Coordinates of C-alpha atoms in Angstrom, one line a residue:
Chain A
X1 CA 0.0 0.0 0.0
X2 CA 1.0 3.7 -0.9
X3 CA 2.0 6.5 1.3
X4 CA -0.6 8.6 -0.1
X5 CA -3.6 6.6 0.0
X6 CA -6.8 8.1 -1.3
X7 CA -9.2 9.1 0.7
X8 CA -12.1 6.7 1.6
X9 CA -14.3 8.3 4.1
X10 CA -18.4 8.3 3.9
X11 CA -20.5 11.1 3.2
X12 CA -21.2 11.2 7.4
X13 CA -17.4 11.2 8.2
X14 CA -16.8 14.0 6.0
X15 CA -19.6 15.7 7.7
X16 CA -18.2 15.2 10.9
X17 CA -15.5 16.1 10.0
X18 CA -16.4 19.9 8.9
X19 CA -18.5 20.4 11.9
X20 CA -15.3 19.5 14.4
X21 CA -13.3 22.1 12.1
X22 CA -15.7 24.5 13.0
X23 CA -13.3 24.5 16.8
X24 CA -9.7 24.3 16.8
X25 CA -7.7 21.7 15.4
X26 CA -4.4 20.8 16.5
X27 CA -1.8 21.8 14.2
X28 CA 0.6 19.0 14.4
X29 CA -0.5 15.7 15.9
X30 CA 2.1 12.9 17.3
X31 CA 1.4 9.5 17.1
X32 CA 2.9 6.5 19.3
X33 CA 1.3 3.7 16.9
X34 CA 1.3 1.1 19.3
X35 CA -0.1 -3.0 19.0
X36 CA 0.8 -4.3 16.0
X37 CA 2.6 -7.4 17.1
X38 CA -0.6 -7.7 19.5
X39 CA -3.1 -7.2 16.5
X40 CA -1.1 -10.0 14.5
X41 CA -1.4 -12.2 17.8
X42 CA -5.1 -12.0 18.5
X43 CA -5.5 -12.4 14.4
X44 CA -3.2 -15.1 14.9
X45 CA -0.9 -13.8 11.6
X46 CA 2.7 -13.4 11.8
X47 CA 4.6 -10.8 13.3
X48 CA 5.4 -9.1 9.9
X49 CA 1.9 -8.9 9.3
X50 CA 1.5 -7.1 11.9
X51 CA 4.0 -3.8 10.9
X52 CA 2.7 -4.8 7.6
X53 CA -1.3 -3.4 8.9
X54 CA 0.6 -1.0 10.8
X55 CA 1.7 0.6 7.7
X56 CA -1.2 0.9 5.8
X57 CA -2.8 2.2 9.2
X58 CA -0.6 5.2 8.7
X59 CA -1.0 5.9 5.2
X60 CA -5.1 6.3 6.2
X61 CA -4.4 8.0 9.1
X62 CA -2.1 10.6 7.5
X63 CA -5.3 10.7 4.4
X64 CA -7.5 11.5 7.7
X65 CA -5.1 14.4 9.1
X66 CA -5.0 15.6 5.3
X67 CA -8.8 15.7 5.2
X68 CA -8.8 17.9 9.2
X69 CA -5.8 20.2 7.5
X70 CA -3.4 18.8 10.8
X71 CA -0.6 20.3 9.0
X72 CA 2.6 18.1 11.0
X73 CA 2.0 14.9 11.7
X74 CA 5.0 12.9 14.1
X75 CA 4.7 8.9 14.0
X76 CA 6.9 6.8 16.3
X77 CA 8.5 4.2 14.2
X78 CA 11.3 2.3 15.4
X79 CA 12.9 2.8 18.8
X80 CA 16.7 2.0 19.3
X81 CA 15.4 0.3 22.3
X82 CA 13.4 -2.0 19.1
X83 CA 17.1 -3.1 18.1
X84 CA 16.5 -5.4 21.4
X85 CA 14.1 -7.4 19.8
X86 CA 15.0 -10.9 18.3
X87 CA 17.4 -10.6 14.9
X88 CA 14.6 -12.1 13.0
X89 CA 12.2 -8.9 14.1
X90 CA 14.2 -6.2 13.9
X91 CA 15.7 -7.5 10.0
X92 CA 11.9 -7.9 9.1
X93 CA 11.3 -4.5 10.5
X94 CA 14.2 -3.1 8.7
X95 CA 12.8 -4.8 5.2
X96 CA 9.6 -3.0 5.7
X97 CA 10.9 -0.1 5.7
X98 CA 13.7 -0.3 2.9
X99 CA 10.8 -1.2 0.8
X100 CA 8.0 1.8 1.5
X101 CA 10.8 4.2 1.8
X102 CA 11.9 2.4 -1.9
X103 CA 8.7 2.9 -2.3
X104 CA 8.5 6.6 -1.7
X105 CA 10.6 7.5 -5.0
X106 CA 7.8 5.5 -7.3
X107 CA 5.1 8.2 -5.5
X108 CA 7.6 11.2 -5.9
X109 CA 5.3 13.2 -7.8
X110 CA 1.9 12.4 -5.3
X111 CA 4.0 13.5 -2.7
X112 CA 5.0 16.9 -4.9
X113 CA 1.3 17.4 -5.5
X114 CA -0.1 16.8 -1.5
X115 CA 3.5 19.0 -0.7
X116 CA 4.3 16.3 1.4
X117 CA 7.6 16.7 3.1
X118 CA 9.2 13.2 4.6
X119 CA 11.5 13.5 7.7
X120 CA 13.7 11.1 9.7
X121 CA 14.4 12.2 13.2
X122 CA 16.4 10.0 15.4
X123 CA 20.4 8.7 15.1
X124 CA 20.9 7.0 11.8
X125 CA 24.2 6.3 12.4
X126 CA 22.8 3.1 14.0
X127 CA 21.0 1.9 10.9
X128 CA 22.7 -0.3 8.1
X129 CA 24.0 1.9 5.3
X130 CA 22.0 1.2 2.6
X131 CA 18.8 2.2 4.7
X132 CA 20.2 5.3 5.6
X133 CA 21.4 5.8 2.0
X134 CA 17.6 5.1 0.8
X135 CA 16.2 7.6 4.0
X136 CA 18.5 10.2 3.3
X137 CA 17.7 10.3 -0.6
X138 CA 14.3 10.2 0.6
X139 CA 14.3 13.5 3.2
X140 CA 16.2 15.3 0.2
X141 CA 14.0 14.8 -2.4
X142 CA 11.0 16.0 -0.6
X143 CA 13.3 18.6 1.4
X144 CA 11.2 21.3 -0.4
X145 CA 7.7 20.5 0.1
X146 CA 5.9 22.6 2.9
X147 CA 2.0 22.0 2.5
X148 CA 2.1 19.3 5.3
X149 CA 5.2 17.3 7.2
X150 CA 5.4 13.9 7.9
X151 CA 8.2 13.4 10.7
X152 CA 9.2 9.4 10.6
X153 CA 10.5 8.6 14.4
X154 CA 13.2 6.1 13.0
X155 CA 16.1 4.7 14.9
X156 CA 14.7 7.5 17.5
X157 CA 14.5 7.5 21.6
X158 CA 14.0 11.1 23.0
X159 CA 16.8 10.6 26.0
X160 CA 19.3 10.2 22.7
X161 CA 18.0 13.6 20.8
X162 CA 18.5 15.3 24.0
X163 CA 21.8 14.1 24.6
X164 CA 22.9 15.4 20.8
X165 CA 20.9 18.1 21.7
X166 CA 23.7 18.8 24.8
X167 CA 26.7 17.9 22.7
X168 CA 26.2 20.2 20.0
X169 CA 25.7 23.1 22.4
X170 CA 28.6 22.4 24.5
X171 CA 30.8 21.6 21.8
X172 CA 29.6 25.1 19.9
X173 CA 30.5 26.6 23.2
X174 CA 34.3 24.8 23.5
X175 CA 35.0 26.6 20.3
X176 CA 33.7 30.1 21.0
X177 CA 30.7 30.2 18.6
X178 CA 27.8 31.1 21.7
X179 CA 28.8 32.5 24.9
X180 CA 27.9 30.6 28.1
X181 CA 24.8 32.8 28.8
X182 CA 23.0 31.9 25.6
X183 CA 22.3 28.4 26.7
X184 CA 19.1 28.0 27.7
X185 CA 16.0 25.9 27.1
X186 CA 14.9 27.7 24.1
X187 CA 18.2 26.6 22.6
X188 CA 18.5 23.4 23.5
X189 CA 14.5 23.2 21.7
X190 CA 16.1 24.6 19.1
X191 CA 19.0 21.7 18.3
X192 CA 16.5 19.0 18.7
X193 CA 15.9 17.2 15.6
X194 CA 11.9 18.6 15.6
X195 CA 11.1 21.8 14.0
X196 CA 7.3 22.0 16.2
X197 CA 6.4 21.0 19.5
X198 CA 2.9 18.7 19.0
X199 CA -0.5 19.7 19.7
X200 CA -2.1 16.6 20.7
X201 CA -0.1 13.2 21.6
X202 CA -2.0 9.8 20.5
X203 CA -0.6 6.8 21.8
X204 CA -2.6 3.3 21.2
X205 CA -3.3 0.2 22.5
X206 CA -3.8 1.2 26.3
X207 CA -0.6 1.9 27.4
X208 CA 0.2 5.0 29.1
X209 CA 3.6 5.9 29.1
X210 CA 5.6 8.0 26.7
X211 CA 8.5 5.2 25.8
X212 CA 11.2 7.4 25.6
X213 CA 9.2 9.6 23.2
X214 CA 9.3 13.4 22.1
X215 CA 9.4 13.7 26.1
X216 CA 10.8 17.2 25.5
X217 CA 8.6 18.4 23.0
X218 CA 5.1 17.0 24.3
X219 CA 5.3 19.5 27.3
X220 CA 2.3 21.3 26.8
X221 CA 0.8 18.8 24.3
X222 CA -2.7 17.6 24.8
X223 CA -2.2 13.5 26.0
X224 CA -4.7 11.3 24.5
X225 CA -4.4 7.4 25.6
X226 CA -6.5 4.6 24.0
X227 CA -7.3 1.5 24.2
X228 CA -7.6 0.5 20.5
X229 CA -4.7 -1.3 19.0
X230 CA -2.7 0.5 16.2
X231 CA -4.4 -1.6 13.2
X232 CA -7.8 -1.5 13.9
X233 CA -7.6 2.6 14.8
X234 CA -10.2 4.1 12.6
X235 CA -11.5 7.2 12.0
X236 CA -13.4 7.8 14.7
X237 CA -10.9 7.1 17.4
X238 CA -8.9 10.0 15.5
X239 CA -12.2 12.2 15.6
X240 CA -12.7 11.6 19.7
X241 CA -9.4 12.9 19.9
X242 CA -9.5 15.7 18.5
X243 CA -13.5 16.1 20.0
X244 CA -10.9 16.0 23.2
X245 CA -8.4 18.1 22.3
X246 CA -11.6 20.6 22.0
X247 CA -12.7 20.1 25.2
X248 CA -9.4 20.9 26.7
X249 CA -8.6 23.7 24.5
X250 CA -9.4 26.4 26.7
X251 CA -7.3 25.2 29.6
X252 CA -4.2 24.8 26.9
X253 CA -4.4 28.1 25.6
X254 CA -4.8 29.6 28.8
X255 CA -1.2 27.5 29.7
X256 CA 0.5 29.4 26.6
X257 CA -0.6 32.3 27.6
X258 CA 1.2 32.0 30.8
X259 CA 4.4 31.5 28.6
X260 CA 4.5 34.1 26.3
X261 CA 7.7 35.5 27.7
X262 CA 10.5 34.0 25.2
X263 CA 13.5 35.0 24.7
X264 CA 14.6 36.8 21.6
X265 CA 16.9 34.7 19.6
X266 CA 20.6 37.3 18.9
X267 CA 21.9 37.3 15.8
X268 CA 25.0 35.4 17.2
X269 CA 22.6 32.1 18.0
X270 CA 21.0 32.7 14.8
X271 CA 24.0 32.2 12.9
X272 CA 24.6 29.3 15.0
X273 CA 21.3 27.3 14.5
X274 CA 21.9 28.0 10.5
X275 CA 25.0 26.8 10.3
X276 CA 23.9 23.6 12.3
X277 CA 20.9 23.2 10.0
X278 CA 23.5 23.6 7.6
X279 CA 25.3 20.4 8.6
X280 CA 23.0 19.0 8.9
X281 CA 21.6 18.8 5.5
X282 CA 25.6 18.1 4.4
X283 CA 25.4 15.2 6.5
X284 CA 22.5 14.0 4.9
X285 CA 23.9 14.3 1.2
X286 CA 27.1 12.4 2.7
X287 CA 24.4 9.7 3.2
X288 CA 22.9 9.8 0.3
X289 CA 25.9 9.6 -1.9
X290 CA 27.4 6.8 0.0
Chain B
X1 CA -12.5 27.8 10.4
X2 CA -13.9 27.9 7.2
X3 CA -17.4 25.7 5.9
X4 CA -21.0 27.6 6.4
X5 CA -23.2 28.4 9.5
X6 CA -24.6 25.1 9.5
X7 CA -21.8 23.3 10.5
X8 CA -20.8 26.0 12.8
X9 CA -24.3 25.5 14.6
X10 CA -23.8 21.8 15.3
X11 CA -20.5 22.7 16.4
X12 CA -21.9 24.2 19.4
X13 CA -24.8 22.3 19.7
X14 CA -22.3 19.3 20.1
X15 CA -20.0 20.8 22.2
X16 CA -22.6 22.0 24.9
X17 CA -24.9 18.7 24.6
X18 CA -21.4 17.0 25.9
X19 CA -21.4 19.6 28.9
X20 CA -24.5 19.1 29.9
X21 CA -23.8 15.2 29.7
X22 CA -20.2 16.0 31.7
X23 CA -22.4 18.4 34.2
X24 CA -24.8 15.7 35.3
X25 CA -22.6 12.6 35.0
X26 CA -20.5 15.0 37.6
X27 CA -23.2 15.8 39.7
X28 CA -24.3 12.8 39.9
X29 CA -20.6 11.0 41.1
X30 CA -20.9 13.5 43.4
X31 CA -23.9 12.6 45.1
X32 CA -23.0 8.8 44.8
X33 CA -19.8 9.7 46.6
X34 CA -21.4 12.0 49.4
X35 CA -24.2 8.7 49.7
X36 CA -21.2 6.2 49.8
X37 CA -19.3 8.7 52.7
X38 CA -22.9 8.5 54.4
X39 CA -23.1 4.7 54.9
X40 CA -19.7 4.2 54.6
X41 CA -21.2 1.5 52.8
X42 CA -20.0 -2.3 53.2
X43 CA -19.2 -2.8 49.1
X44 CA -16.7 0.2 49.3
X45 CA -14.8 -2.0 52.6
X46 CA -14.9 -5.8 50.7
X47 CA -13.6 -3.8 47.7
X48 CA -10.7 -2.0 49.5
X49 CA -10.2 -5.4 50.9
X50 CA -9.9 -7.4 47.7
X51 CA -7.8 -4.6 46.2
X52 CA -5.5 -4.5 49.0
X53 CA -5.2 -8.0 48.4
X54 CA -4.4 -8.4 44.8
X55 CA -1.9 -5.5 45.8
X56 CA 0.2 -7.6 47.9
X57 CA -0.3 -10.8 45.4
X58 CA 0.8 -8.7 42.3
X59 CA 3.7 -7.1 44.4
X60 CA 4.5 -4.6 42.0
X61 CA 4.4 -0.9 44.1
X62 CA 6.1 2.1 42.6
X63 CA 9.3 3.0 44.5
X64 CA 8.7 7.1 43.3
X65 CA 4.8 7.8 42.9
X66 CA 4.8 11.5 41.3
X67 CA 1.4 13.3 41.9
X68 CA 0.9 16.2 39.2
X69 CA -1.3 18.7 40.4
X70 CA -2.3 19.9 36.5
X71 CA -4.0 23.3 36.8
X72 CA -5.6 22.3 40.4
X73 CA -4.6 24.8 43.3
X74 CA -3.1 22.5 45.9
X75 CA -5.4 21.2 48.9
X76 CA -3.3 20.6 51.8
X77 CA -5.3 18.1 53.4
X78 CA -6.0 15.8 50.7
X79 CA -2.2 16.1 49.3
X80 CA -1.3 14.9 53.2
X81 CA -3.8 11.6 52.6
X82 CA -1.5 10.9 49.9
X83 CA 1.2 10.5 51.9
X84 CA -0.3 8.5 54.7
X85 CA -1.4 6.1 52.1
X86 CA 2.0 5.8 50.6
X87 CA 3.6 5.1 53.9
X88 CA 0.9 2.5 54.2
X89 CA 1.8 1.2 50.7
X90 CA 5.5 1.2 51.5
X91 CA 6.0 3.2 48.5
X92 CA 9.3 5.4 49.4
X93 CA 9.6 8.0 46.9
X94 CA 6.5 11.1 46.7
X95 CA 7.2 13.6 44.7
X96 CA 4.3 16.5 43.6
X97 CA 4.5 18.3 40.6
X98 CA 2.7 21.7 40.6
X99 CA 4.4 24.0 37.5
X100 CA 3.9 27.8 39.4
X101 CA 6.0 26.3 42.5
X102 CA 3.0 27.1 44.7
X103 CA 3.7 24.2 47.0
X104 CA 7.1 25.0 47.3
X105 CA 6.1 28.2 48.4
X106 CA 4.1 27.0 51.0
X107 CA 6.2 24.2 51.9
X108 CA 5.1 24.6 55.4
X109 CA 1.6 24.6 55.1
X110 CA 2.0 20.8 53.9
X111 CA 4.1 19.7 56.8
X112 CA 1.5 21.0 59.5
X113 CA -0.9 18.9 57.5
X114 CA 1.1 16.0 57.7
X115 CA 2.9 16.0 60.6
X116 CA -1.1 15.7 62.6
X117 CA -1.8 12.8 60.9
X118 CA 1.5 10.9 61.2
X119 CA 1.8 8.5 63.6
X120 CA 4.1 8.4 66.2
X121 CA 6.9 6.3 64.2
X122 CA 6.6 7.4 61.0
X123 CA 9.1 9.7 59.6
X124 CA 9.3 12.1 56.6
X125 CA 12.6 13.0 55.0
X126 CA 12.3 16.3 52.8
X127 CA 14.3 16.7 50.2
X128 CA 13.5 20.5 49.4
X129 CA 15.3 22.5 52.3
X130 CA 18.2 22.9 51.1
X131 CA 21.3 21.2 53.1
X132 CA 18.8 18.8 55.4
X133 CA 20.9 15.5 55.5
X134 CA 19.5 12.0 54.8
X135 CA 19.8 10.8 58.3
X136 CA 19.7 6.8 58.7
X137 CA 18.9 4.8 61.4
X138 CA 15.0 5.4 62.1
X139 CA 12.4 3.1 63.6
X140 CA 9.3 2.6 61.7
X141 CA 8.1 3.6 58.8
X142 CA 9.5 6.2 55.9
X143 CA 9.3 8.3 53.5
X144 CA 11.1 10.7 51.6
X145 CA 8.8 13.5 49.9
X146 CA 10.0 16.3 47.0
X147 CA 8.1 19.0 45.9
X148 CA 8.9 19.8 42.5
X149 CA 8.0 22.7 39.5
X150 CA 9.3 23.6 36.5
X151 CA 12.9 24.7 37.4
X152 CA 13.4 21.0 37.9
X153 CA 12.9 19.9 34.5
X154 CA 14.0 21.6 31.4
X155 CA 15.6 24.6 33.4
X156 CA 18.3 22.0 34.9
X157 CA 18.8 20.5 31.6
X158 CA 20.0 23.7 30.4
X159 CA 21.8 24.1 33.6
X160 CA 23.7 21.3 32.6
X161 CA 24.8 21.8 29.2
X162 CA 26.4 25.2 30.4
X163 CA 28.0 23.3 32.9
X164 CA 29.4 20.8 30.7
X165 CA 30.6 24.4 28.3
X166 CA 32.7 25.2 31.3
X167 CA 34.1 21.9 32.7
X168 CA 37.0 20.2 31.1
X169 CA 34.7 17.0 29.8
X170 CA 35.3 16.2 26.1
X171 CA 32.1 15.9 23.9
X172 CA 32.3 12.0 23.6
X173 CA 32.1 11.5 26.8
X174 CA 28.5 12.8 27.0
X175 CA 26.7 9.8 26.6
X176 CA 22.8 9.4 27.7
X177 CA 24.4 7.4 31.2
X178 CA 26.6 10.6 31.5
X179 CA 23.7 12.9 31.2
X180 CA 21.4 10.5 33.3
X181 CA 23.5 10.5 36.0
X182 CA 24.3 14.5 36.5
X183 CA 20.6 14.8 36.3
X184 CA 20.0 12.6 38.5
X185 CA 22.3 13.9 41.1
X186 CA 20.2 17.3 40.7
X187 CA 17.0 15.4 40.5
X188 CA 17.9 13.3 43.7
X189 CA 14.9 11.0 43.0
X190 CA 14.5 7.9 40.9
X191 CA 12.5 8.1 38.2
X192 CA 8.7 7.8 38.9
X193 CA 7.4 4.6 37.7
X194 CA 4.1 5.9 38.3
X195 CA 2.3 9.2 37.8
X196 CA -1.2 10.1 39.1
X197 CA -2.5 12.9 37.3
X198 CA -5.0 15.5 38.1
X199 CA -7.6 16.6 36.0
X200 CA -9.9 15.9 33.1
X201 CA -6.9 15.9 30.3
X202 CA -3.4 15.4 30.6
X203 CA -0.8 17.4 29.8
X204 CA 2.5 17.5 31.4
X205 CA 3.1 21.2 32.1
X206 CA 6.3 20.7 31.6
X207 CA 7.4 18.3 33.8
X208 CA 10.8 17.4 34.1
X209 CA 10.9 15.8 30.7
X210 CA 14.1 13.7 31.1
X211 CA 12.6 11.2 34.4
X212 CA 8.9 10.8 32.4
X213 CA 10.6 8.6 29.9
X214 CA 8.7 5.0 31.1
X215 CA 6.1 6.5 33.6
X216 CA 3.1 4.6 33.8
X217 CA 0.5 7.4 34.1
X218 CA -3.1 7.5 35.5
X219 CA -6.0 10.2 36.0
X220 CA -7.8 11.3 38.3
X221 CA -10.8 14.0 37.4
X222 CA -9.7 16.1 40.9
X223 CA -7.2 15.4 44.1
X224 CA -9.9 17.3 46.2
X225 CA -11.9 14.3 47.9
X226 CA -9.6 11.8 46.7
X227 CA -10.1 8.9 48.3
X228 CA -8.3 5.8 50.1
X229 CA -9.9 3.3 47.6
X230 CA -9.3 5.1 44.4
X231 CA -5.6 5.3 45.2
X232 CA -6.1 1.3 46.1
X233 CA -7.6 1.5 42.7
X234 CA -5.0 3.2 40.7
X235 CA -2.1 0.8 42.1
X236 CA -4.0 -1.8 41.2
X237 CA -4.1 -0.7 37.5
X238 CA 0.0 0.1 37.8
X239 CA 0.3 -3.3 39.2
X240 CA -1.1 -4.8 36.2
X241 CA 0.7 -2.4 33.6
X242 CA 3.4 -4.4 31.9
X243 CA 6.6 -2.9 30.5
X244 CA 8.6 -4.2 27.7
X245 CA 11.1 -2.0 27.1
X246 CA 11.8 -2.3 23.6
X247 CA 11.2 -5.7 23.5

């Protein structure tokens, strides 16, 4: 199945759908996608057939955010606590996803149409190279695209972004490029691999932990837990969502309010953060011409 | 925020048929609960009973319990319940999260409250005044009790790195164990393996982000009237919560 799958709501769903974005509608929505292996258990398939479901789940699910106009949209992929797993699982893991990010230059210009722009976060040093070959080629080619973001929580735990997060400050410091008293929260936000914090936080399958997951970015994000396991999430658990995000919108807001006192980035951190972003993109086109 | 008026009535007309249905389903756990205080009824005993038991069976107790406040203002009284029930529990670590510092503030509000319900062997070791030593060697029961707000969290974080910009340390040697274990000397707590939250919706406030990382977290709609056999309740659910780290 595609990345862009076409849209297959009813008539009602659609009209639900305009009367909840009548209220406000969270801007970027994280996803923990949870219970595929137990789906494949209670269906009694294999594993791999599992992910497999767990796959096309996303595709619809992203059609769904397209349809609300939830511009960013954060999935939680693989964990490099998932590298733990038996050989068998994590190589079958890593197969899926050479072939739908493979699959990602066959759909290049659906993507270009939809201005779908694909990121990796997380430390792909620890994937094999021809994987991070294919996922770099991948974040370049739709590099440009700004209509809605898809960020790919690959190889990813939050304790590890925070850490890089801490090395390239103190090691921008060592050399004299930002003084001592510009490190502060905002920056350390700043040289995580996210561009937005999310609105709303979805995690499946009834747990209710974060597992190691955007834990710095979901501070003020709405936390939505649920019971229904990753495959068989359907529309309507997305809408009673966001029905809750409604109903918790006021208090939210009122919360940012509270915060509106952020610093003013100096030119001296600016030039910083671009010339990180900068490497950043160099690093990825070291990848992608390995 | 676009489509026409019709859609934008039924938007309200949703919205407020859902607080009318929150409104009396409230009112009416509130009446329920005043009824069950009035006859102290025999169900709510058998069930405290049975969940005290499957407690003990499961023996799986949270050695930090974190209690986040959410928007609530704090009430003294039913915060010091908390702690009675976790020196009952044996759990050792109580930590409340309120993201203005208003408990810190009014740290000594909370001990008054505590201190008349402890009993005579029970001890609480605070870990907010600064310089108060761990001191070893009590009888009876424990506990140590931290009252935390946002400069804990991502504020100490920050802290760090500039420390780290000043100390001779090389870059490669900050490795997640490195960073875990300054934090943790700031932090002074393990991380809570269980959070009870406050409120309809959860949101962390910012809570110290880097200890949430596999905190099993429950809801409660208020901490005002928060009863014995709801927290029985909640541990209950944590026992039962199964973490597989990866795997």
């Amino acid at each position: 199945m595609s990345w862009i799958a076409d849209n297959s709501l009813t008539t009602f769903q659609k009209f639900c759908i305009k009367i909840l974005k009548c209220g406000p509608i969270p801007e970027h929505v994280a996803i923990i996608m949870d219970g595929n292996r137990r789906y494949a258990q209670k269906q009694h398939v294999e594993k791999a057939e599992g992910h497999s479901k767990g796959f096309d789940k996303l595709s619809d699910c992203l059609s769904w955010c397209r349809e609300l106009e939830v511009k960013e949209v954060t999935v939680y992929a693989f964990s490099i606590e998932n590298f733990k797993r038996s050989k068998e699982e994590v190589d079958q893991l890593m197969q899926l996803a050479r072939e739908k990010f493979a699959r990602l230059f066959e759909e290049q210009d659906k993507l270009n149409e939809h201005g779908v722009c694909i990121r990796v976060i997380g430390n792909l040093a620890l994937l094999p190279e021809d994987l991070r070959k294919l996922i770099a080629k991948a974040m370049l080619m739709t590099e440009h695209n700004n209509k809605a973001i898809l960020n790919v929580a690959f190889s990813y735990t939050s304790r590890d972004e925070i850490t890089n997060s801490i090395q390239t400050i103190v090691e921008a410091a060592k050399q004299g490029k930002i003084e001592l008293d510009e490190i502060s929260e905002e920056l350390i936000s700043q040289c995580l691999y996210t561009k937005s914090n999310p609105d709303l936080l979805v995690r499946t399958s009834g747990e209710v932990r974060l597992s190691d997951f955007l834990l710095w970015q979901t501070s003020d994000s709405q936390i939505h837990f649920t019971d229904v396991l990753w495959p068989e999430f359907g529309i309507w658990h997305l809408l009673g969502g966001i029905f809750k995000y409604q109903r918790a919108h006021k208090q939210i807001f009122k919360l940012q309010e509270e915060e509106t006192s952020r610093e003013v980035v100096n030119e001296n951190v600016k030039l910083f953060l671009n010339e990180l972003s900068e490497r950043r993109l160099r690093q990825l086109e070291i990848y992608a011409n390995a | 925020m676009s489509s026409g008026p019709l859609y934008k009535v039924l938007y309200v007309l949703v919205h407020s048929i859902f607080t009318v249905y929150e409104w009396i389903t409230d009112a009416l756990e509130r009446i329920g609960s005043v009824f069950v205080d009035f006859c102290h009824g025999f169900f709510n005993i058998q069930r405290r009973n049975y969940l005290k038991n499957e407690i003990a069976k499961k023996n799986k107790i949270p050695k930090h319990l974190t209690v986040l406040l959410g928007r609530e203002e704090p009430s003294f009284q039913d915060l010091a319940n908390i702690v009675l029930w976790c020196l009952a529990s044996r759990i050792v670590f109580l930590s409340f999260y309120d993201h203005r510092g208003i408990l810190k503030k009014h740290q000594d509000k909370l001990e008054k409250e505590i201190s008349k319900k402890l009993q005579h062997n029970d001890h609480v070791i605070w870990h907010n005044i600064p310089g108060s030593t761990y001191k070893n060697g009590f009888v009876g029961r424990k506990i140590h009790i931290k009252l935390l707000s946002q400069d804990n969290g991502k504020t100490s974080i920050a802290n760090l790195a500039q420390r780290l910009s000043k100390s001779e340390s090389e870059i490669s040697d900050i490795s997640i164990p490195f960073v875990d274990h300054a934090l943790q000397k700031d932090f002074e707590f393990p991380d809570p393996e269980m959070g009870i939250s406050c409120g309809k919706y959860l949101s962390f406030i910012n809570y110290p982000p880097w200890q949430i990382r596999v905190t099993e977290f429950l809801s409660i709609k208020s901490h005002y009237r928060f009863r014995y056999r709801t927290f029985l309740e909640l541990l209950y659910v944590y026992g039962r919560c199964e973490q597989r780290l990866g795997k």
